[in-house]
Short mmCIF file of C-alpha atoms and ligand atoms in Angstrom, two decimals:
data_model
loop_
_atom_site.label_atom_id
_atom_site.label_comp_id
_atom_site.label_asym_id
_atom_site.label_seq_id
_atom_site.Cartn_x
_atom_site.Cartn_y
_atom_site.Cartn_z
CA MET A 14 238.61 186.35 237.42
CA LYS A 15 240.24 184.42 240.32
CA HIS A 16 243.72 185.01 241.85
CA TYR A 17 245.97 182.00 242.07
CA ASP A 18 248.72 183.01 244.53
CA PHE A 19 251.49 180.48 245.28
CA PRO A 20 253.40 180.12 248.54
CA LYS A 21 256.31 182.52 249.35
CA ASN A 22 259.62 181.30 247.82
CA PHE A 23 257.83 179.06 245.39
CA TRP A 24 260.34 177.54 242.84
CA TRP A 25 259.56 178.64 239.28
CA GLY A 26 261.68 177.18 236.63
CA THR A 27 262.31 174.46 234.07
CA ALA A 28 263.94 171.17 233.72
CA ALA A 29 266.35 169.78 231.21
CA SER A 30 269.05 167.04 231.05
CA GLY A 31 272.72 166.94 230.08
CA PRO A 32 272.33 164.37 227.28
CA GLN A 33 269.49 166.37 225.74
CA THR A 34 271.20 169.75 225.73
CA GLU A 35 274.98 169.80 226.00
CA GLY A 36 276.11 168.42 222.67
CA ARG A 37 279.65 167.42 222.04
CA ILE A 38 282.67 169.24 220.71
CA LYS A 39 285.88 167.94 219.52
CA GLY A 40 288.33 167.31 222.37
CA ASP A 41 285.84 167.95 225.16
CA GLY A 42 286.87 164.63 226.78
CA LYS A 43 283.35 163.19 226.96
CA GLY A 44 283.06 159.42 226.66
CA GLU A 45 280.43 157.50 224.86
CA ASN A 46 277.19 156.65 226.47
CA ILE A 47 274.39 154.40 225.20
CA TRP A 48 272.80 157.06 223.15
CA ASP A 49 275.97 158.00 221.27
CA TYR A 50 276.49 154.20 220.61
CA TRP A 51 272.90 153.44 219.61
CA TYR A 52 272.78 156.43 217.28
CA ASP A 53 276.08 155.24 215.52
CA LEU A 54 274.54 151.79 215.24
CA GLU A 55 271.06 152.62 214.08
CA PRO A 56 270.64 156.31 213.08
CA GLU A 57 267.48 155.56 211.22
CA LYS A 58 265.78 154.88 214.70
CA PHE A 59 266.09 158.65 215.38
CA PHE A 60 263.60 161.17 213.98
CA ASN A 61 265.20 162.81 210.89
CA GLN A 62 268.36 161.01 211.90
CA VAL A 63 269.27 163.73 214.35
CA GLY A 64 271.54 162.30 217.04
CA PRO A 65 272.77 163.26 220.46
CA GLU A 66 275.78 165.14 219.33
CA LYS A 67 273.42 167.80 217.79
CA THR A 68 271.67 169.00 220.89
CA SER A 69 271.04 172.67 221.73
CA GLN A 70 274.81 173.26 222.34
CA VAL A 71 274.48 174.21 225.91
CA TYR A 72 278.17 173.08 226.36
CA THR A 73 279.22 176.28 224.50
CA LYS A 74 276.24 178.56 224.81
CA TYR A 75 275.41 178.16 228.54
CA ARG A 76 276.17 181.75 229.41
CA GLU A 77 273.72 183.01 226.87
CA ASP A 78 271.23 180.35 228.01
CA VAL A 79 271.39 181.45 231.70
CA GLN A 80 270.59 184.97 230.68
CA LEU A 81 267.55 183.65 228.75
CA MET A 82 266.49 181.82 231.87
CA LYS A 83 266.65 185.02 233.78
CA GLU A 84 264.66 186.70 231.10
CA THR A 85 261.98 184.00 231.42
CA GLY A 86 261.65 184.34 235.23
CA HIS A 87 263.50 181.28 236.43
CA ASN A 88 264.56 181.32 240.05
CA THR A 89 265.63 177.60 239.86
CA PHE A 90 266.64 175.26 237.03
CA ARG A 91 267.32 171.63 236.86
CA THR A 92 269.83 169.85 234.64
CA SER A 93 271.82 166.65 234.90
CA ILE A 94 275.49 165.87 235.01
CA GLN A 95 276.47 163.47 232.31
CA TRP A 96 278.13 160.51 233.88
CA SER A 97 280.01 159.89 230.61
CA ARG A 98 281.24 163.41 230.57
CA LEU A 99 282.60 163.32 234.08
CA PHE A 100 283.80 159.67 233.91
CA PRO A 101 284.43 158.95 230.18
CA LYS A 102 284.63 155.26 230.96
CA GLY A 103 281.99 155.25 233.70
CA LYS A 104 284.70 154.98 236.41
CA GLY A 105 288.24 155.69 236.94
CA GLU A 106 289.72 158.93 235.78
CA VAL A 107 287.74 162.15 236.04
CA ASN A 108 287.57 164.45 232.98
CA GLN A 109 288.88 167.78 234.24
CA GLN A 110 287.25 169.63 231.35
CA ALA A 111 283.85 168.34 232.60
CA VAL A 112 284.71 169.59 236.17
CA SER A 113 285.41 173.08 234.71
CA PHE A 114 282.29 173.09 232.58
CA TYR A 115 279.84 172.14 235.32
CA ARG A 116 281.47 174.35 237.93
CA SER A 117 281.26 177.22 235.52
CA TYR A 118 277.70 176.48 234.48
CA PHE A 119 276.44 176.13 238.11
CA THR A 120 278.36 179.22 239.15
CA GLU A 121 276.78 181.25 236.26
CA LEU A 122 273.28 180.13 237.35
CA LEU A 123 273.93 181.13 240.91
CA GLU A 124 275.41 184.51 239.84
CA GLN A 125 272.14 185.20 238.07
CA GLY A 126 269.98 184.20 240.97
CA ILE A 127 268.96 180.86 239.69
CA GLU A 128 269.48 177.97 242.02
CA PRO A 129 270.78 174.78 240.23
CA PHE A 130 269.03 171.57 240.96
CA VAL A 131 271.24 168.72 239.74
CA ASN A 132 270.18 165.20 238.79
CA LEU A 133 272.74 162.36 238.56
CA TYR A 134 271.24 160.07 236.03
CA HIS A 135 268.97 160.85 233.08
CA PHE A 136 268.89 157.58 230.95
CA ASP A 137 272.62 158.04 230.03
CA MET A 138 274.58 154.96 230.90
CA PRO A 139 278.18 155.17 230.02
CA LEU A 140 278.91 152.73 227.20
CA GLU A 141 281.64 150.74 228.91
CA LEU A 142 279.40 150.07 231.87
CA GLN A 143 276.55 149.07 229.51
CA GLN A 144 278.99 146.57 227.94
CA THR A 145 279.46 144.90 231.33
CA GLY A 146 275.72 144.68 232.01
CA GLY A 147 274.57 148.30 232.74
CA TRP A 148 272.03 148.42 235.46
CA LEU A 149 271.80 144.57 235.40
CA SER A 150 275.22 144.43 237.02
CA ARG A 151 275.99 145.00 240.72
CA ASP A 152 279.20 146.61 239.59
CA THR A 153 277.25 149.46 238.07
CA VAL A 154 275.67 150.27 241.42
CA ASP A 155 279.19 150.53 242.91
CA ALA A 156 280.37 152.66 239.99
CA TYR A 157 277.30 154.88 240.31
CA VAL A 158 277.81 155.41 244.02
CA ALA A 159 281.47 156.39 243.43
CA TYR A 160 280.27 158.85 240.54
CA ALA A 161 277.64 160.30 242.87
CA LYS A 162 280.16 160.84 245.74
CA THR A 163 282.52 162.56 243.31
CA CYS A 164 279.79 164.86 242.17
CA PHE A 165 278.98 165.75 245.88
CA GLU A 166 282.69 166.37 246.50
CA LEU A 167 283.23 168.43 243.30
CA PHE A 168 280.00 170.50 243.07
CA GLY A 169 278.40 170.13 246.52
CA ASP A 170 279.47 173.78 247.52
CA LEU A 171 277.48 175.13 244.57
CA VAL A 172 274.58 172.60 244.52
CA LYS A 173 272.16 172.20 247.33
CA LYS A 174 269.45 170.19 245.67
CA TRP A 175 270.47 166.84 244.28
CA PHE A 176 268.34 164.08 242.68
CA THR A 177 269.57 160.48 242.27
CA HIS A 178 267.53 159.63 239.10
CA ASN A 179 265.09 161.04 236.70
CA GLU A 180 262.19 158.65 235.96
CA PRO A 181 264.10 155.45 236.81
CA ILE A 182 261.13 153.43 235.55
CA VAL A 183 261.91 154.66 231.97
CA PRO A 184 265.20 152.79 231.61
CA VAL A 185 263.36 149.71 232.94
CA GLU A 186 260.65 150.08 230.44
CA GLY A 187 262.61 151.32 227.46
CA GLY A 188 265.65 149.14 227.85
CA TYR A 189 264.14 145.91 229.16
CA LEU A 190 260.42 145.70 228.33
CA TYR A 191 259.28 147.87 225.41
CA GLN A 192 262.35 148.51 223.26
CA PHE A 193 262.67 152.28 223.10
CA HIS A 194 266.15 152.58 224.85
CA TYR A 195 269.27 150.55 224.21
CA PRO A 196 269.82 147.63 224.80
CA ASN A 197 266.25 146.97 223.60
CA HIS A 198 265.58 143.68 225.54
CA ILE A 199 262.28 142.32 226.42
CA ASN A 200 262.72 140.40 229.66
CA LEU A 201 260.70 140.94 232.88
CA LYS A 202 263.32 139.19 235.07
CA GLU A 203 265.94 141.63 233.76
CA ALA A 204 263.64 144.54 234.18
CA ILE A 205 263.09 143.64 237.85
CA GLN A 206 266.85 143.37 238.49
CA VAL A 207 267.41 146.72 236.82
CA GLY A 208 264.69 148.39 238.87
CA PHE A 209 266.03 146.86 242.03
CA HIS A 210 269.64 148.08 241.25
CA GLU A 211 268.34 151.59 240.49
CA ASN A 212 266.47 151.69 243.82
CA LEU A 213 269.66 150.41 245.66
CA ALA A 214 271.91 152.85 243.89
CA SER A 215 269.60 155.67 244.93
CA ALA A 216 269.56 154.68 248.54
CA LYS A 217 273.35 154.21 248.63
CA ALA A 218 273.85 157.64 247.12
CA ILE A 219 271.41 159.20 249.63
CA GLU A 220 273.36 157.50 252.37
CA ALA A 221 276.63 158.88 251.12
CA TYR A 222 275.24 162.37 250.79
CA HIS A 223 273.78 162.52 254.27
CA LYS A 224 277.06 161.16 255.66
CA MET A 225 278.90 164.03 253.93
CA GLY A 226 276.92 166.62 255.92
CA GLN A 227 276.72 169.09 253.03
CA LYS A 228 273.52 170.68 254.32
CA GLY A 229 271.58 170.27 251.10
CA GLU A 230 268.68 168.07 250.25
CA ILE A 231 268.63 164.92 248.10
CA GLY A 232 265.68 163.27 246.35
CA ILE A 233 264.50 161.43 243.42
CA ILE A 234 262.36 162.51 240.38
CA LEU A 235 259.66 160.08 239.47
CA ASN A 236 257.00 160.24 236.64
CA LEU A 237 254.04 159.27 238.73
CA THR A 238 251.62 158.46 235.92
CA PRO A 239 248.38 157.82 237.78
CA SER A 240 246.58 154.55 236.89
CA TYR A 241 242.84 155.11 236.56
CA PRO A 242 240.51 152.11 236.33
CA ARG A 243 237.97 152.11 233.41
CA ASP A 244 235.18 151.69 235.95
CA GLU A 245 235.76 152.58 239.61
CA THR A 246 232.74 150.45 240.67
CA ASN A 247 234.20 147.33 239.00
CA PRO A 248 236.50 145.52 241.35
CA GLU A 249 238.38 143.79 238.63
CA ASP A 250 239.21 147.07 236.87
CA VAL A 251 240.26 148.59 240.29
CA LYS A 252 242.49 145.58 240.95
CA ALA A 253 244.04 145.81 237.54
CA ALA A 254 244.77 149.42 237.96
CA ARG A 255 246.38 148.86 241.38
CA VAL A 256 248.77 146.21 239.91
CA ALA A 257 249.73 148.63 237.01
CA ASP A 258 250.39 151.32 239.66
CA ALA A 259 252.50 148.81 241.61
CA PHE A 260 254.58 147.98 238.61
CA PHE A 261 255.23 151.49 237.20
CA ASN A 262 254.88 154.00 240.15
CA ARG A 263 255.00 152.32 243.58
CA SER A 264 258.03 150.11 242.54
CA LEU A 265 260.01 153.28 242.87
CA LEU A 266 257.91 155.62 244.92
CA ASP A 267 257.42 153.26 247.95
CA PRO A 268 261.20 152.40 248.37
CA ALA A 269 262.07 156.04 247.77
CA VAL A 270 259.72 157.48 250.47
CA LYS A 271 258.87 154.49 252.70
CA GLY A 272 261.94 152.32 252.29
CA GLU A 273 260.00 149.29 251.18
CA PHE A 274 258.56 147.62 248.04
CA PRO A 275 254.78 147.33 247.39
CA SER A 276 253.48 143.91 248.54
CA GLU A 277 251.42 143.30 245.34
CA LEU A 278 254.54 143.56 243.23
CA VAL A 279 256.61 141.41 245.63
CA ALA A 280 253.93 138.75 245.51
CA ILE A 281 253.91 138.64 241.73
CA VAL A 282 257.67 138.66 241.48
CA LYS A 283 257.88 135.76 243.94
CA GLU A 284 255.20 133.87 242.16
CA LEU A 285 256.99 134.20 238.83
CA ALA A 286 260.26 133.24 240.50
CA ILE A 287 261.97 136.22 239.19
CA MET A 288 263.22 137.79 242.59
CA PRO A 289 266.16 140.09 241.87
CA GLU A 290 269.64 139.01 243.21
CA MET A 291 270.46 141.10 246.22
CA GLY A 292 273.00 141.32 248.94
CA PRO A 293 272.27 140.63 252.64
CA ASP A 294 272.19 144.33 253.60
CA ASP A 295 270.49 145.85 250.57
CA LEU A 296 266.91 145.93 251.96
CA THR A 297 268.21 147.59 255.21
CA ILE A 298 270.06 150.13 253.11
CA ILE A 299 266.82 150.83 251.13
CA LYS A 300 264.84 151.00 254.35
CA GLU A 301 267.10 153.40 256.06
CA ASN A 302 268.03 155.88 253.32
CA THR A 303 264.92 157.50 251.95
CA ILE A 304 264.60 160.87 250.22
CA ASP A 305 264.27 164.36 251.59
CA LEU A 306 262.46 165.67 248.61
CA LEU A 307 260.34 164.25 245.83
CA GLY A 308 260.33 165.55 242.22
CA ILE A 309 257.10 164.64 240.37
CA ASN A 310 257.07 164.60 236.58
CA TYR A 311 253.46 164.47 235.08
CA TYR A 312 252.30 164.44 231.61
CA GLN A 313 249.54 162.02 231.08
CA PRO A 314 247.37 159.44 232.99
CA ARG A 315 247.41 155.68 232.39
CA ARG A 316 243.93 154.18 231.85
CA ILE A 317 243.42 150.56 232.76
CA LYS A 318 240.90 147.79 232.55
CA ALA A 319 240.81 144.22 233.67
CA LYS A 320 242.64 141.75 231.37
CA GLU A 321 240.41 140.86 228.54
CA THR A 322 242.81 139.94 225.81
CA PRO A 323 244.45 136.60 225.65
CA LEU A 324 247.80 136.18 227.46
CA ASP A 325 250.73 136.48 225.05
CA HIS A 326 253.72 134.62 226.28
CA GLN A 327 255.86 134.96 223.34
CA ASN A 328 258.23 137.20 225.27
CA GLY A 329 257.82 135.51 228.74
CA PRO A 330 255.84 137.16 231.41
CA MET A 331 255.09 140.83 231.06
CA PRO A 332 253.34 143.46 233.25
CA GLU A 333 250.42 143.33 230.76
CA ASP A 334 249.60 139.90 231.79
CA TYR A 335 247.85 141.48 234.76
CA PHE A 336 245.86 144.26 233.14
CA ASP A 337 244.81 145.84 229.71
CA TYR A 338 245.26 149.32 228.62
CA TYR A 339 241.88 151.14 228.20
CA ASP A 340 241.33 153.49 225.33
CA MET A 341 238.87 155.94 226.94
CA PRO A 342 236.44 157.43 224.45
CA ASN A 343 236.45 161.27 224.08
CA LYS A 344 239.62 161.89 225.84
CA LYS A 345 241.50 165.20 225.33
CA MET A 346 244.68 164.52 223.40
CA ASN A 347 247.93 166.12 222.61
CA ILE A 348 247.85 164.75 219.10
CA TYR A 349 251.54 165.43 218.40
CA ARG A 350 252.93 163.31 221.21
CA GLY A 351 249.90 160.98 221.34
CA TRP A 352 249.32 161.62 225.05
CA GLU A 353 246.07 162.27 226.84
CA ILE A 354 245.80 165.65 228.54
CA TYR A 355 244.16 165.18 231.93
CA GLU A 356 244.87 168.21 234.19
CA LYS A 357 243.29 166.82 237.31
CA GLY A 358 245.91 163.96 237.28
CA ILE A 359 248.41 166.47 238.67
CA TYR A 360 246.16 167.09 241.60
CA ASP A 361 245.50 163.37 242.29
CA ILE A 362 249.24 162.71 242.48
CA LEU A 363 249.76 165.53 244.87
CA THR A 364 246.77 164.42 246.94
CA ASN A 365 248.24 160.89 247.06
CA THR A 366 251.60 162.18 248.38
CA ARG A 367 249.76 164.07 251.01
CA GLU A 368 247.49 161.23 252.13
CA ASN A 369 249.70 158.17 251.69
CA TYR A 370 253.30 159.37 251.67
CA GLY A 371 253.43 161.54 254.81
CA ASN A 372 252.93 164.63 252.94
CA ILE A 373 256.61 164.56 251.81
CA LYS A 374 258.11 167.79 250.60
CA CYS A 375 257.62 167.73 246.78
CA TYR A 376 257.58 169.83 243.72
CA ILE A 377 256.45 169.35 240.16
CA SER A 378 259.73 168.69 238.48
CA GLU A 379 258.30 168.30 234.86
CA ASN A 380 255.04 169.12 233.18
CA GLY A 381 254.75 170.44 229.55
CA MET A 382 253.47 169.99 226.15
CA GLY A 383 255.35 168.83 223.08
CA VAL A 384 254.13 170.18 219.76
CA GLU A 385 255.34 169.50 216.24
CA GLY A 386 255.77 172.14 213.55
CA GLU A 387 255.65 175.23 215.88
CA GLU A 388 257.17 177.36 213.11
CA ARG A 389 253.63 177.73 211.77
CA PHE A 390 252.77 179.93 214.75
CA VAL A 391 255.53 182.44 214.27
CA ASN A 392 254.13 186.10 214.22
CA SER A 393 255.45 189.05 212.43
CA GLU A 394 258.06 189.71 215.13
CA GLY A 395 259.42 186.22 214.79
CA VAL A 396 257.93 185.07 218.09
CA ILE A 397 256.12 181.66 218.31
CA GLU A 398 252.60 182.22 219.69
CA ASP A 399 252.17 179.08 221.60
CA ASP A 400 248.94 179.81 223.33
CA TYR A 401 248.09 176.15 223.62
CA ARG A 402 251.18 175.76 225.88
CA ILE A 403 249.97 178.63 228.18
CA THR A 404 246.58 177.10 228.41
CA PHE A 405 248.08 173.76 229.18
CA VAL A 406 250.28 175.14 231.98
CA THR A 407 247.57 177.41 233.41
CA ASP A 408 245.08 174.48 233.60
CA HIS A 409 247.65 172.30 235.42
CA LEU A 410 248.79 175.04 237.76
CA LYS A 411 245.19 175.62 238.86
CA TYR A 412 245.12 172.07 240.15
CA VAL A 413 248.54 172.49 241.78
CA HIS A 414 247.13 175.45 243.48
CA GLN A 415 244.18 173.56 244.74
CA ALA A 416 246.31 170.81 246.10
CA ILE A 417 248.51 173.33 247.97
CA GLN A 418 245.39 175.06 249.36
CA GLU A 419 244.32 171.62 250.75
CA GLY A 420 247.61 171.29 252.51
CA THR A 421 249.99 169.36 250.04
CA ASN A 422 253.60 170.33 250.68
CA CYS A 423 254.34 171.22 247.14
CA VAL A 424 257.06 173.93 246.85
CA GLY A 425 257.59 174.48 243.17
CA TYR A 426 256.82 173.98 239.62
CA HIS A 427 259.17 173.21 236.75
CA MET A 428 258.18 173.00 233.18
CA TRP A 429 259.68 170.68 230.57
CA THR A 430 261.60 172.61 229.26
CA CYS A 431 263.61 175.76 229.03
CA MET A 432 264.52 175.62 225.34
CA ASP A 433 263.62 173.23 222.63
CA ASN A 434 265.90 170.15 223.03
CA TRP A 435 266.73 166.79 221.75
CA SER A 436 264.32 164.16 222.91
CA TRP A 437 265.82 160.73 222.51
CA THR A 438 264.52 158.82 219.46
CA ASN A 439 262.09 161.72 218.86
CA ALA A 440 265.00 164.10 218.41
CA TYR A 441 263.45 167.47 217.65
CA LYS A 442 260.16 166.24 216.58
CA ASN A 443 258.05 167.75 219.40
CA ARG A 444 259.06 171.11 220.78
CA TYR A 445 258.54 171.68 224.49
CA GLY A 446 260.53 174.90 225.20
CA LEU A 447 259.70 178.30 226.47
CA ILE A 448 262.38 179.30 224.07
CA ALA A 449 262.60 178.24 220.38
CA VAL A 450 265.94 176.85 219.04
CA ASP A 451 266.50 177.18 215.34
CA LEU A 452 268.70 174.36 214.19
CA ASN A 453 269.15 175.84 210.84
CA GLN A 454 270.65 179.03 212.31
CA ASP A 455 273.26 177.56 214.52
CA GLY A 456 270.79 177.02 217.31
CA LYS A 457 269.57 180.57 217.56
CA ARG A 458 267.23 181.14 220.49
CA THR A 459 264.09 183.12 220.47
CA ILE A 460 261.72 183.44 223.53
CA LYS A 461 258.28 182.15 222.67
CA LYS A 462 255.09 183.84 223.95
CA SER A 463 254.85 181.21 226.65
CA GLY A 464 258.34 182.25 227.86
CA HIS A 465 257.19 185.88 228.27
CA TRP A 466 254.11 184.75 229.98
CA PHE A 467 255.93 182.42 232.25
CA LYS A 468 258.07 185.38 233.49
CA THR A 469 254.95 187.27 234.53
CA VAL A 470 253.70 184.24 236.40
CA ALA A 471 257.03 183.93 238.21
CA MET A 472 257.29 187.52 239.00
CA LYS A 473 253.81 187.73 240.36
CA ASN A 474 254.17 184.33 242.08
CA GLY A 475 250.91 183.51 240.48
CA PHE A 476 248.43 184.54 237.96
CA GLU A 477 244.62 185.47 237.39
CA ALA A 478 242.30 183.46 235.39
C1 BGP B 526 260.29 162.87 230.30
C2 BGP B 526 261.76 162.93 230.29
C3 BGP B 526 262.45 164.04 229.51
C4 BGP B 526 261.67 164.47 228.27
C5 BGP B 526 260.20 164.46 228.43
C6 BGP B 526 259.32 164.64 227.21
O1 BGP B 526 259.92 161.63 230.38
O2 BGP B 526 262.31 163.06 231.63
O3 BGP B 526 263.74 163.66 229.21
O4 BGP B 526 262.14 163.93 227.11
O5 BGP B 526 259.68 163.31 229.15
O6 BGP B 526 259.01 163.41 226.62
P1 BGP B 526 259.47 163.13 225.11
O7 BGP B 526 260.73 163.72 224.90
O8 BGP B 526 259.52 161.62 225.06
O9 BGP B 526 258.33 163.72 224.25
#
């Protein structure tokens, strides 16, 4: 048995998002976002046709939920403000009911000794802004900055940890390359513009926050999926993995931490003549307004090999023109989500932040395991015995611990997620929560075995294994 003790004041908690948890009730004043709209348009695209209005009803149940967070050992919790709840049209009038809801929710958390971490954008573009171009449009950057400033003004007394985006590469991938978010385009030029605007919006929000002098911290949350070459001794595989890393990780990580874009990516974008449109001061704004704190989401690695398949230009240039995905034999899989489980990846990311990103203050902002059909593991007391989740988290935490021992400035660990929630087009297919939500019993909550276990880890500030 070995003791794994974590640093004093370590953040133990979970992450969630507004669009995946709040739900909608009649007369709540929330405006439409792209998820509400897409579900109306194509409900068959969503698992069992469950849409975003049927989430875990946090809008009405948040007091009960905060109690459950306490019972599962949280000292911190992240959610997001829904832009379309605060500004039903994306800009203009503020919805006062949203102000009351978020103030009351964050106050409740604080009163129970749980620090709220708040993210401003979790894939949820207000519909009216999408209709004028979404992240493709410069006006959206301005609207986002106005929205961010309003959030700081309205909630800055309660919230001292802010995040500008969650996984900003995902709207690029889902919306503009691989068709799993509305508007489902396939267009690398647009993808580059969207990514640029997200970076710019983040820097401008950081600038605004620091100018306001609210004495908190602001950062960004990135899914830093590490790119491993098939063969580390093969320079072509290594080069391909570096390009994939530039497209999907460093395109956001480098501007956020270093204020600049990776040179490999800039070279490709120039060569393809798809440089984003930018204003004269944009690069300076990005250079001068970097993050205070980095949130790292980690689920799975990316395995890469040199390009072997023929180029397919049906959709114009794509990132995959520069590499192929490598299907590594004998990998450990989460078969429900179809994602590889590679625990050491979390250590590699943390080591990279220490060695190549100035050992920036960071925390694990998401890590977890989505499993389908968890009802089969219910015991006679009605508790889901999710030992696989406990193993998954323990094995990742061991590597987080090792990275901290070696000097990485990692100050917390949040799981995805607190209670089972609605996951975009997967809806409720895979459950991730420490707490089960029964959709057939008005969203009844029951703490899973992992939730009880997580409390002991948080209380002891570590574990033995
Ligand atoms: C992250 C997102 C979350 C959440 C999680 C689980 O990428 O930040 O919103 O959904 O992944 O993934 P999924 O829901 O696709 O299984």
